[in-house]
Amino acid sequence: MNSRRVAVLLCAVVLIFAGVRKGSAEPAAEDTNTFAAADAQILSEVRDHSEAMQNSEYLGDAIGPRLTGSPQLKQANDWTAAKFREYGLTNVHLEPWTIAHSWTRGTAHARIVSPTEHPLTIASAGWAPGTAGVVRGPVVYVDIKKDEDFEKYRGKLKGAIVIAQEPASLSPPKPDEPFSEVNRPMQTPPPLKGQPVPPSPFAVLMAAARKRTEFYKQEGVAVVLRDSNKPHGLLNMTGIGGEKFEIGAIPTAFITGEGYRMLYRMQKHGPVQVEIEITNSFSDKPVEVYNTVAEIKGSEKPDEVVILGAHLDSWDLGTGSTDNGTGSMAVLEAARALAKRNLKPKRTIRFILFSGEEEGLCGSVKYVEAHKDELEKISGVLVHDTGTGRVLTLALHDNYQDREIVDQVLEPLKELRLLEPTMMHMSGTDHLSFNEVGVPGFWALQDGAEYNKAHHSQSDTFDKVWKDDLNQGAQVLAAWAYNTAQLPEMLPRRPLPYRPSADAPKAEAPKPDPIVEMDTKILEQVQSDQAELKSNMKYLTDRIGPRLTGSPQLDQASHWTLERFKELGLSNAHLEPWTIANSWMRGPATGRILSPTEATLTMAAAGWSPSTNGAVRGGALGLAYEKLEDLDQYRGKLKGAIVLLGHPREMEAPGNPLMTPWGEETVPVSHPKGEAPYVSGEYRKIRMALTKMISDEKSAAVVIGSEKEYGLLNMGTYSREYQPAGAPVAYVARENYRQLWRLLDEGPVQVEVNIEGKLSGKPVEVYNTVAEIPGSEKPDEVVIIGGHLDSWDLGTGATDNGTGSMAVLAAARALQKLGVKPKRTIRFVLFTGEEQGLVGSRAYVKAHQGELGKISGVLVHDSGTGKVLTVGLMGNYAARETIDHALYPLGRAKEVGLAEPTLRTEGGSDHVPFDEAGVPGFWCVQDPVDYDKTHHSQADTIERVRWDDLTEGAQVLAVFAYNVAQLPEMLPRKTAKKGSD
């Protein structure tokens, strides 16, 4: 990984939105400035004057649970309508729709009566009928997984108490994993154009449930008991009346997880008799229920609408405070804040509190039906409905066409630290009703915040509401709604998927996908070749060792990898030469503090540093600067000084890049804690000015503090284009560097340093190693996978970037062994000169200018030994959906579990020159593990390699290369920036 990346990380912000495509709804710069000003008001209003908690308390405690069709839900409709009016909204009204039956919970009692007696805690499922008094029957475990299994139970279930789920263990409990919804394997991408929508897993489950229920009814089952699957006596709840609110076929109840597991265990050892009584009641006739609706009228396009939504109904074991009182009160608070600040959105913002969600999104479905003639005027919908946890980001439910615009809509909300928007889809919230008719429907992806325990249980009460997180959700809703309402155009729409008519001929059973079959073989082949991967890695690091650009060791590595490619039988294996001005050989570097105390300094010469030509002594001069003007105070003072370059700052380790707020840097090295970095342009100006000052004023030496602890050194170069630096430069251990600055704070410090380094004084030829598997149909079109073979020389370059290079070699080995015949050529490139500024890959791009238009895409592995979490697309919005399809087999594979691709940018690896040239250039986003410690340090040795993670990286490279080579067309390129050639 390139050292300049680290410098930029410490002192520069990556401009995330550089090169973003222009979309029809993309806001102009003045619009985003307006967003920021309005958003600041919105966030302030909610933060300082929120009424969300007091409203949540009233809803949960004073009104209580809100079953669809109940008096409490109607009370909540009326109360929320009154609050909307109080807050100054317009067109406040209730929109009615009808259910077949309301349902009122009665009592439910159960106990085991033999072979011993145990009380059981149960609660009737919604819309379940009661029993005919007390019923007693045997417990029968019904294990039906396929149609043939029904026959095993025919004639054996009359009067039975049926359990039908094999219970999972509740103890020890699974630890809550932060961001588990984000850090998960990618979901199935939507069908390609012309392909039918596969049946949803939920629909498949419901169809199977209906079939079982009909069988139970025919067989005379007395009661069905369902596992709550929650610990500590918590019950679960759902309904069995379906979306039509019909009377359920069989008395059904939920039983505590502990009670269910007792029954399951006991029935395996002999007969178990249970006694149950359930009393429920239904309305005799249909009941009218309501959605609550209110608006802030648009000032310019009032007929175009942005919708914020949540559902007001709930189950009734608790008070429905987090499902979904929190969502409803966040919507109400968003409405209050927008109205209070008297913001005048261009489009109408409509607030809808749906009912009937818990029985199958019924209220939102009815809303869509009632407003079918207005759907074309609805720009987008955002629903809040997964508890009290803070909103992590927005989930766009496969609306790829809106991603770039949503990024810009959310850009002013940096203080909320939202994660990257996701394409994740979910079938269980009211946004789906809109999405299925072509309206962009999004949902708030939230932190779990005890949701799995409280959800549908007696624990869903007001005390589970988290104040700060609830208010943050209201801030997100309000700002999103306002910013979306201000866009120049409505949000773009995704074409509705192909849905064959009911009378269309049934499609043939899907045939095995040859690409998926090959991917399986590739994964298996890479895994089976792990021993060869280890052997190659050991040879590279132990026998060849560190590989400075221009060194004999790098030359040896280039020729050795060439021979490995040839041994595999790859085509067109060759070395591509390019030239550097000087090679450089490290000499010893020593230093010591002479006064006011004596101490030895741990040092290493920076790359391409000239020698001091013996020991030099001088006063230490610490340069502290944040902006270019700060350098003026040091002009004329550098001659003969030992210059300390920058005040030491407190550092923090990198985190999981998928859990890093969108727009923040994710380079896996330590970075300054709590300090705003310079913008990149300012940093470059400072660096150029410093370089000139040091050279012009003839500093005796320059000392740079390592950002690593425990005596680990960093390494980089302070020169350009393989020329000698303007003064002798060395890195010093962080502990020494802090001591120097502490002493300087108290008075003068004298230092002696001796830095040795030898430059060749003449150009040296170096090489990129290249090999191919030729394409069978489009051999002139190319997919490249790459890593860099060069390294720094304090360690042996094992994880930077021996791992990436050997992963490329392992991918080539697997593909070649399998005899793949890709449509396009797959090219394997091991670059050199990466550590001095991506020089080898830039030389490659320059030498191949004529064929750049035929390179479909490039993927580079260069962030250490950690597991490849996903692929970074460098802001290539156009390629996102295509890449999802290409990579999904890696998400489905348990041994890989690739997460959803990210549009993050990363500026310090060999994909960048391709990206800058317009070629889709991507990077492997990896788990940082110990990369911040090993990177460029003496700890970068083979002991740090994680073999299983490295093998997984090779699997990702190989599958990416093959699947992208098999695509019908080359990968889409970024749309050129406005005004570019």
Short mmCIF file of C-alpha atoms in Angstrom, two decimals, residues 450-830:
data_model
loop_
_atom_site.label_atom_id
_atom_site.label_comp_id
_atom_site.label_asym_id
_atom_site.label_seq_id
_atom_site.Cartn_x
_atom_site.Cartn_y
_atom_site.Cartn_z
CA GLU A 450 -32.93 -4.77 21.85
CA TYR A 451 -35.44 -5.03 19.01
CA ASN A 452 -35.28 -8.82 18.83
CA LYS A 453 -36.34 -9.06 22.46
CA ALA A 454 -38.98 -6.32 22.53
CA HIS A 455 -40.43 -7.04 19.07
CA HIS A 456 -44.07 -8.26 19.37
CA SER A 457 -43.51 -9.21 23.02
CA GLN A 458 -44.85 -8.05 26.37
CA SER A 459 -41.56 -6.15 26.72
CA ASP A 460 -42.43 -3.67 23.96
CA THR A 461 -43.17 -0.78 26.32
CA PHE A 462 -42.22 2.89 26.62
CA ASP A 463 -39.23 2.20 28.87
CA LYS A 464 -37.53 0.55 25.86
CA VAL A 465 -37.57 3.79 23.85
CA TRP A 466 -34.11 5.36 23.52
CA LYS A 467 -34.47 9.14 23.51
CA ASP A 468 -31.38 10.18 21.57
CA ASP A 469 -31.83 7.50 18.94
CA LEU A 470 -35.51 8.35 18.48
CA ASN A 471 -34.65 12.00 17.93
CA GLN A 472 -31.87 11.12 15.51
CA GLY A 473 -34.40 9.11 13.50
CA ALA A 474 -36.70 12.13 13.35
CA GLN A 475 -33.78 14.27 12.16
CA VAL A 476 -32.99 11.82 9.36
CA LEU A 477 -36.64 11.64 8.26
CA ALA A 478 -37.17 15.38 8.27
CA ALA A 479 -33.93 16.26 6.46
CA TRP A 480 -34.39 13.52 3.86
CA ALA A 481 -37.95 14.63 3.15
CA TYR A 482 -37.03 18.29 2.82
CA ASN A 483 -33.96 17.69 0.66
CA THR A 484 -35.80 15.26 -1.61
CA ALA A 485 -38.64 17.73 -1.97
CA GLN A 486 -36.12 20.35 -3.10
CA LEU A 487 -34.55 18.29 -5.91
CA PRO A 488 -34.78 19.74 -9.43
CA GLU A 489 -36.68 16.63 -10.57
CA MET A 490 -38.49 13.75 -8.92
CA LEU A 491 -36.43 10.69 -7.98
CA PRO A 492 -35.80 8.43 -11.00
CA ARG A 493 -37.80 5.21 -11.15
CA ARG A 494 -36.77 1.66 -11.71
CA PRO A 495 -38.70 -0.16 -14.46
CA LEU A 496 -41.16 -2.62 -12.98
CA PRO A 497 -39.87 -6.19 -13.20
CA TYR A 498 -41.29 -8.64 -15.68
CA ARG A 499 -44.31 -10.43 -14.22
CA PRO A 500 -45.81 -13.13 -16.48
CA SER A 501 -49.60 -13.10 -16.65
CA ALA A 502 -51.46 -15.81 -14.79
CA ASP A 503 -52.43 -17.55 -18.04
CA ALA A 504 -48.95 -17.39 -19.55
CA PRO A 505 -47.35 -20.75 -20.20
CA LYS A 506 -45.35 -21.94 -17.22
CA ALA A 507 -41.68 -21.29 -17.62
CA GLU A 508 -39.38 -24.23 -17.79
CA ALA A 509 -37.67 -25.20 -14.58
CA PRO A 510 -34.55 -23.09 -14.24
CA LYS A 511 -31.50 -24.75 -15.69
CA PRO A 512 -28.25 -24.87 -13.76
CA ASP A 513 -26.28 -21.67 -14.24
CA PRO A 514 -22.92 -22.60 -15.76
CA ILE A 515 -21.28 -19.51 -14.27
CA VAL A 516 -22.46 -20.41 -10.78
CA GLU A 517 -21.29 -23.99 -11.30
CA MET A 518 -17.87 -22.75 -12.37
CA ASP A 519 -17.71 -20.35 -9.43
CA THR A 520 -18.21 -23.30 -7.09
CA LYS A 521 -15.34 -25.11 -8.74
CA ILE A 522 -13.14 -22.02 -8.54
CA LEU A 523 -13.75 -21.65 -4.80
CA GLU A 524 -12.95 -25.31 -4.25
CA GLN A 525 -9.83 -25.17 -6.42
CA VAL A 526 -8.36 -22.14 -4.67
CA GLN A 527 -9.00 -23.78 -1.30
CA SER A 528 -7.40 -27.06 -2.36
CA ASP A 529 -4.31 -25.17 -3.58
CA GLN A 530 -3.73 -23.39 -0.26
CA ALA A 531 -0.51 -25.33 0.37
CA GLU A 532 0.96 -23.96 -2.87
CA LEU A 533 -0.13 -20.46 -1.90
CA LYS A 534 1.72 -20.84 1.41
CA SER A 535 4.79 -22.23 -0.31
CA ASN A 536 4.92 -19.33 -2.77
CA MET A 537 4.41 -16.80 -0.02
CA LYS A 538 7.23 -18.27 2.06
CA TYR A 539 9.59 -18.23 -0.89
CA LEU A 540 8.77 -14.63 -1.77
CA THR A 541 9.27 -13.31 1.75
CA ASP A 542 11.90 -15.64 3.24
CA ARG A 543 14.06 -16.41 0.21
CA ILE A 544 13.70 -13.24 -1.84
CA GLY A 545 12.81 -10.86 0.99
CA PRO A 546 11.99 -7.15 0.81
CA ARG A 547 11.61 -5.79 -2.72
CA LEU A 548 12.49 -2.11 -3.06
CA THR A 549 11.74 -0.75 -6.51
CA GLY A 550 14.95 -0.93 -8.51
CA SER A 551 16.59 -3.44 -6.17
CA PRO A 552 18.07 -6.81 -7.17
CA GLN A 553 15.49 -8.49 -4.92
CA LEU A 554 12.61 -6.95 -6.87
CA ASP A 555 14.23 -7.97 -10.12
CA GLN A 556 14.52 -11.51 -8.75
CA ALA A 557 10.86 -11.47 -7.67
CA SER A 558 9.73 -10.23 -11.10
CA HIS A 559 11.57 -13.05 -12.87
CA TRP A 560 10.46 -15.62 -10.28
CA THR A 561 6.77 -14.73 -10.65
CA LEU A 562 7.18 -14.78 -14.43
CA GLU A 563 8.45 -18.36 -14.18
CA ARG A 564 5.51 -19.29 -11.96
CA PHE A 565 3.05 -17.95 -14.55
CA LYS A 566 4.85 -19.86 -17.28
CA GLU A 567 4.83 -23.07 -15.23
CA LEU A 568 1.06 -22.78 -14.97
CA GLY A 569 0.82 -22.61 -18.76
CA LEU A 570 -0.56 -19.08 -18.89
CA SER A 571 -0.40 -17.27 -22.19
CA ASN A 572 1.62 -14.18 -23.10
CA ALA A 573 3.62 -14.28 -19.86
CA HIS A 574 6.17 -11.53 -20.03
CA LEU A 575 7.86 -8.65 -18.23
CA GLU A 576 6.95 -5.10 -19.22
CA PRO A 577 9.86 -2.75 -18.55
CA TRP A 578 9.75 0.82 -17.36
CA THR A 579 12.55 3.00 -16.02
CA ILE A 580 13.29 4.86 -12.81
CA ALA A 581 15.82 7.69 -12.47
CA ASN A 582 17.69 6.09 -9.57
CA SER A 583 17.63 2.94 -7.54
CA TRP A 584 18.40 3.35 -3.84
CA MET A 585 20.10 1.20 -1.24
CA ARG A 586 19.49 1.68 2.44
CA GLY A 587 22.40 2.31 4.76
CA PRO A 588 22.40 2.56 8.56
CA ALA A 589 20.67 5.46 10.30
CA THR A 590 21.52 6.46 13.84
CA GLY A 591 20.74 9.39 16.04
CA ARG A 592 20.91 10.69 19.55
CA ILE A 593 19.80 13.60 21.66
CA LEU A 594 22.87 15.49 22.91
CA SER A 595 21.24 18.06 25.17
CA PRO A 596 19.50 18.95 27.44
CA THR A 597 19.75 15.18 28.07
CA GLU A 598 21.24 12.22 26.30
CA ALA A 599 19.12 9.56 24.59
CA THR A 600 19.48 7.19 21.66
CA LEU A 601 17.04 7.57 18.79
CA THR A 602 15.65 4.59 16.86
CA MET A 603 15.75 5.63 13.20
CA ALA A 604 15.62 4.44 9.61
CA ALA A 605 16.42 6.43 6.49
CA ALA A 606 13.45 7.38 4.33
CA GLY A 607 13.47 6.00 0.82
CA TRP A 608 15.65 7.84 -1.69
CA SER A 609 17.17 9.95 1.07
CA PRO A 610 20.69 11.21 0.42
CA SER A 611 23.35 10.62 3.06
CA THR A 612 24.44 13.09 5.69
CA ASN A 613 28.00 12.01 4.84
CA GLY A 614 28.81 11.29 8.41
CA ALA A 615 27.30 12.46 11.65
CA VAL A 616 25.79 15.96 11.65
CA ARG A 617 24.83 17.98 14.69
CA GLY A 618 22.32 20.75 14.94
CA GLY A 619 19.52 22.30 16.87
CA ALA A 620 16.19 20.60 16.60
CA LEU A 621 13.53 22.80 14.98
CA GLY A 622 9.95 21.64 15.30
CA LEU A 623 7.62 22.78 12.52
CA ALA A 624 3.99 22.96 13.69
CA TYR A 625 1.53 23.92 10.98
CA GLU A 626 -2.07 23.55 9.97
CA LYS A 627 -2.20 25.85 6.97
CA LEU A 628 0.21 27.22 4.40
CA GLU A 629 0.64 30.60 6.13
CA ASP A 630 1.89 28.83 9.27
CA LEU A 631 5.16 28.08 7.46
CA ASP A 632 6.07 31.77 7.22
CA GLN A 633 7.25 31.87 10.86
CA TYR A 634 10.00 29.35 10.03
CA ARG A 635 11.43 30.94 6.90
CA GLY A 636 15.14 31.68 7.20
CA LYS A 637 15.51 29.39 10.24
CA LEU A 638 16.04 25.99 8.65
CA LYS A 639 19.70 26.18 7.65
CA GLY A 640 21.73 23.55 9.51
CA ALA A 641 18.73 22.57 11.62
CA ILE A 642 17.48 19.06 12.36
CA VAL A 643 13.88 19.64 11.28
CA LEU A 644 11.03 17.81 13.02
CA LEU A 645 8.24 17.59 10.50
CA GLY A 646 4.92 18.19 12.25
CA HIS A 647 3.76 18.09 15.86
CA PRO A 648 2.87 14.55 17.06
CA ARG A 649 -0.84 13.96 17.19
CA GLU A 650 -2.86 11.37 19.05
CA MET A 651 -3.72 8.53 16.71
CA GLU A 652 -6.51 5.98 16.64
CA ALA A 653 -6.63 2.59 14.99
CA PRO A 654 -8.75 2.00 11.89
CA GLY A 655 -12.14 0.39 12.25
CA ASN A 656 -14.17 -1.91 10.07
CA PRO A 657 -14.54 0.03 6.79
CA LEU A 658 -18.15 -1.10 6.37
CA MET A 659 -19.02 0.47 9.71
CA THR A 660 -17.29 3.77 9.01
CA PRO A 661 -19.61 6.74 8.42
CA TRP A 662 -20.16 7.48 4.74
CA GLY A 663 -17.72 10.07 3.48
CA GLU A 664 -15.06 9.35 6.10
CA GLU A 665 -11.70 7.81 5.18
CA THR A 666 -11.36 4.03 5.45
CA VAL A 667 -7.66 3.49 4.74
CA PRO A 668 -6.65 0.72 7.21
CA VAL A 669 -3.87 2.63 8.97
CA SER A 670 -3.84 4.76 12.11
CA HIS A 671 -5.18 8.28 11.67
CA PRO A 672 -5.30 11.46 13.76
CA LYS A 673 -7.90 11.36 16.50
CA GLY A 674 -10.56 14.00 16.61
CA GLU A 675 -8.83 16.39 14.24
CA ALA A 676 -10.20 17.68 10.98
CA PRO A 677 -7.64 16.85 8.28
CA TYR A 678 -6.56 19.30 5.62
CA VAL A 679 -8.26 19.30 2.27
CA SER A 680 -6.07 17.58 -0.29
CA GLY A 681 -5.27 20.76 -2.27
CA GLU A 682 -4.07 22.56 0.86
CA TYR A 683 -1.97 19.56 1.85
CA ARG A 684 -0.23 19.48 -1.51
CA LYS A 685 0.57 23.19 -1.28
CA ILE A 686 2.03 22.74 2.20
CA ARG A 687 4.11 19.74 1.18
CA MET A 688 5.51 21.48 -1.90
CA ALA A 689 6.34 24.60 0.09
CA LEU A 690 8.02 22.54 2.81
CA THR A 691 10.07 20.59 0.32
CA LYS A 692 11.28 23.80 -1.30
CA MET A 693 12.06 25.48 2.02
CA ILE A 694 14.06 22.48 3.29
CA SER A 695 16.03 22.25 0.05
CA ASP A 696 16.58 26.00 -0.40
CA GLU A 697 17.60 26.64 3.19
CA LYS A 698 19.80 23.54 3.36
CA SER A 699 18.50 21.86 6.47
CA ALA A 700 20.98 19.40 7.93
CA ALA A 701 18.35 16.64 8.10
CA VAL A 702 14.62 16.05 8.39
CA VAL A 703 13.09 13.74 11.00
CA ILE A 704 9.56 12.36 10.62
CA GLY A 705 7.80 10.67 13.54
CA SER A 706 6.36 7.21 13.04
CA GLU A 707 2.61 6.99 13.65
CA LYS A 708 3.12 3.52 15.15
CA GLU A 709 3.70 2.64 18.79
CA TYR A 710 6.12 0.28 20.59
CA GLY A 711 9.18 1.20 18.58
CA LEU A 712 7.70 0.23 15.23
CA LEU A 713 8.90 2.47 12.44
CA ASN A 714 7.06 3.68 9.40
CA MET A 715 8.56 4.04 5.96
CA GLY A 716 8.00 6.18 2.88
CA THR A 717 9.81 8.62 0.66
CA TYR A 718 10.12 12.37 0.73
CA SER A 719 11.35 12.53 -2.86
CA ARG A 720 9.65 12.62 -6.23
CA GLU A 721 10.25 10.55 -9.35
CA TYR A 722 13.09 8.53 -7.80
CA GLN A 723 15.27 11.63 -7.41
CA PRO A 724 17.19 12.24 -4.19
CA ALA A 725 15.26 14.08 -1.52
CA GLY A 726 16.14 17.72 -0.90
CA ALA A 727 17.81 16.82 2.41
CA PRO A 728 18.64 13.66 4.34
CA VAL A 729 15.36 12.32 5.76
CA ALA A 730 14.73 9.64 8.39
CA TYR A 731 11.82 8.17 10.29
CA VAL A 732 12.17 8.01 14.08
CA ALA A 733 10.27 5.91 16.60
CA ARG A 734 7.13 7.61 17.85
CA GLU A 735 8.29 7.46 21.46
CA ASN A 736 11.52 9.28 20.52
CA TYR A 737 9.59 11.83 18.48
CA ARG A 738 7.29 12.68 21.37
CA GLN A 739 10.32 13.09 23.65
CA LEU A 740 11.94 15.49 21.20
CA TRP A 741 8.85 17.66 21.10
CA ARG A 742 8.43 17.61 24.88
CA LEU A 743 12.01 18.78 25.25
CA LEU A 744 11.50 21.47 22.59
CA ASP A 745 8.51 22.78 24.51
CA GLU A 746 10.91 23.50 27.39
CA GLY A 747 13.87 24.92 25.48
CA PRO A 748 16.63 24.27 22.92
CA VAL A 749 17.47 20.69 21.93
CA GLN A 750 20.70 19.54 20.27
CA VAL A 751 20.59 16.42 18.12
CA GLU A 752 23.12 14.33 16.20
CA VAL A 753 22.08 12.13 13.26
CA ASN A 754 23.89 9.95 10.77
CA ILE A 755 21.79 8.90 7.78
CA GLU A 756 23.24 6.77 5.03
CA GLY A 757 21.67 5.88 1.68
CA LYS A 758 23.15 5.19 -1.72
CA LEU A 759 21.58 6.19 -5.03
CA SER A 760 22.56 4.53 -8.29
CA GLY A 761 23.17 7.81 -10.09
CA LYS A 762 21.77 6.37 -13.31
CA PRO A 763 18.44 5.05 -14.61
CA VAL A 764 17.42 1.50 -13.71
CA GLU A 765 14.96 -0.72 -15.56
CA VAL A 766 12.20 -2.36 -13.53
CA TYR A 767 9.29 -4.54 -14.61
CA ASN A 768 5.60 -5.26 -14.28
CA THR A 769 4.93 -9.01 -14.54
CA VAL A 770 2.05 -9.88 -16.89
CA ALA A 771 0.28 -13.12 -17.94
CA GLU A 772 -3.08 -14.02 -19.47
CA ILE A 773 -5.82 -16.54 -20.03
CA PRO A 774 -6.98 -15.56 -23.54
CA GLY A 775 -10.64 -14.87 -24.17
CA SER A 776 -12.57 -17.39 -26.27
CA GLU A 777 -15.05 -14.94 -27.83
CA LYS A 778 -13.77 -11.41 -27.26
CA PRO A 779 -10.02 -11.82 -26.74
CA ASP A 780 -9.35 -8.12 -27.31
CA GLU A 781 -11.51 -7.22 -24.30
CA VAL A 782 -9.71 -7.64 -20.98
CA VAL A 783 -10.40 -8.07 -17.26
CA ILE A 784 -7.40 -7.37 -15.02
CA ILE A 785 -6.69 -8.56 -11.49
CA GLY A 786 -3.59 -7.15 -9.87
CA GLY A 787 -1.41 -6.54 -6.85
CA HIS A 788 1.96 -4.88 -6.40
CA LEU A 789 5.12 -6.91 -6.06
CA ASP A 790 7.39 -4.19 -4.70
CA SER A 791 7.59 -3.39 -0.99
CA TRP A 792 9.44 -1.33 1.54
CA ASP A 793 12.39 -2.95 3.24
CA LEU A 794 12.11 -2.74 7.02
CA GLY A 795 10.30 -6.07 7.05
CA THR A 796 9.92 -8.54 4.19
CA GLY A 797 6.86 -7.00 2.52
CA ALA A 798 4.69 -9.96 3.47
CA THR A 799 1.39 -8.14 3.91
CA ASP A 800 2.21 -5.09 1.80
CA ASN A 801 1.90 -6.49 -0.68
CA GLY A 802 3.17 -10.03 -0.82
CA THR A 803 -0.33 -11.14 0.14
CA GLY A 804 -1.95 -9.33 -2.80
CA SER A 805 0.63 -10.57 -5.30
CA MET A 806 0.38 -14.17 -4.15
CA ALA A 807 -3.42 -13.95 -4.14
CA VAL A 808 -3.24 -12.95 -7.82
CA LEU A 809 -0.91 -15.88 -8.51
CA ALA A 810 -3.24 -18.26 -6.64
CA ALA A 811 -6.26 -16.99 -8.61
CA ALA A 812 -4.36 -17.54 -11.87
CA ARG A 813 -3.40 -21.05 -10.76
CA ALA A 814 -6.97 -22.04 -9.95
CA LEU A 815 -8.44 -20.67 -13.18
CA GLN A 816 -5.75 -22.29 -15.28
CA LYS A 817 -6.04 -25.66 -13.54
CA LEU A 818 -9.78 -25.65 -14.17
CA GLY A 819 -9.21 -24.93 -17.84
CA VAL A 820 -11.67 -22.03 -17.88
CA LYS A 821 -12.55 -20.58 -21.27
CA PRO A 822 -13.61 -17.02 -20.45
CA LYS A 823 -15.31 -14.94 -23.11
CA ARG A 824 -12.87 -12.12 -22.47
CA THR A 825 -9.17 -12.27 -21.74
CA ILE A 826 -8.25 -12.40 -18.05
CA ARG A 827 -4.95 -10.63 -17.43
CA PHE A 828 -2.86 -10.95 -14.29
CA VAL A 829 -0.55 -8.01 -13.54
CA LEU A 830 1.96 -7.67 -10.70
#
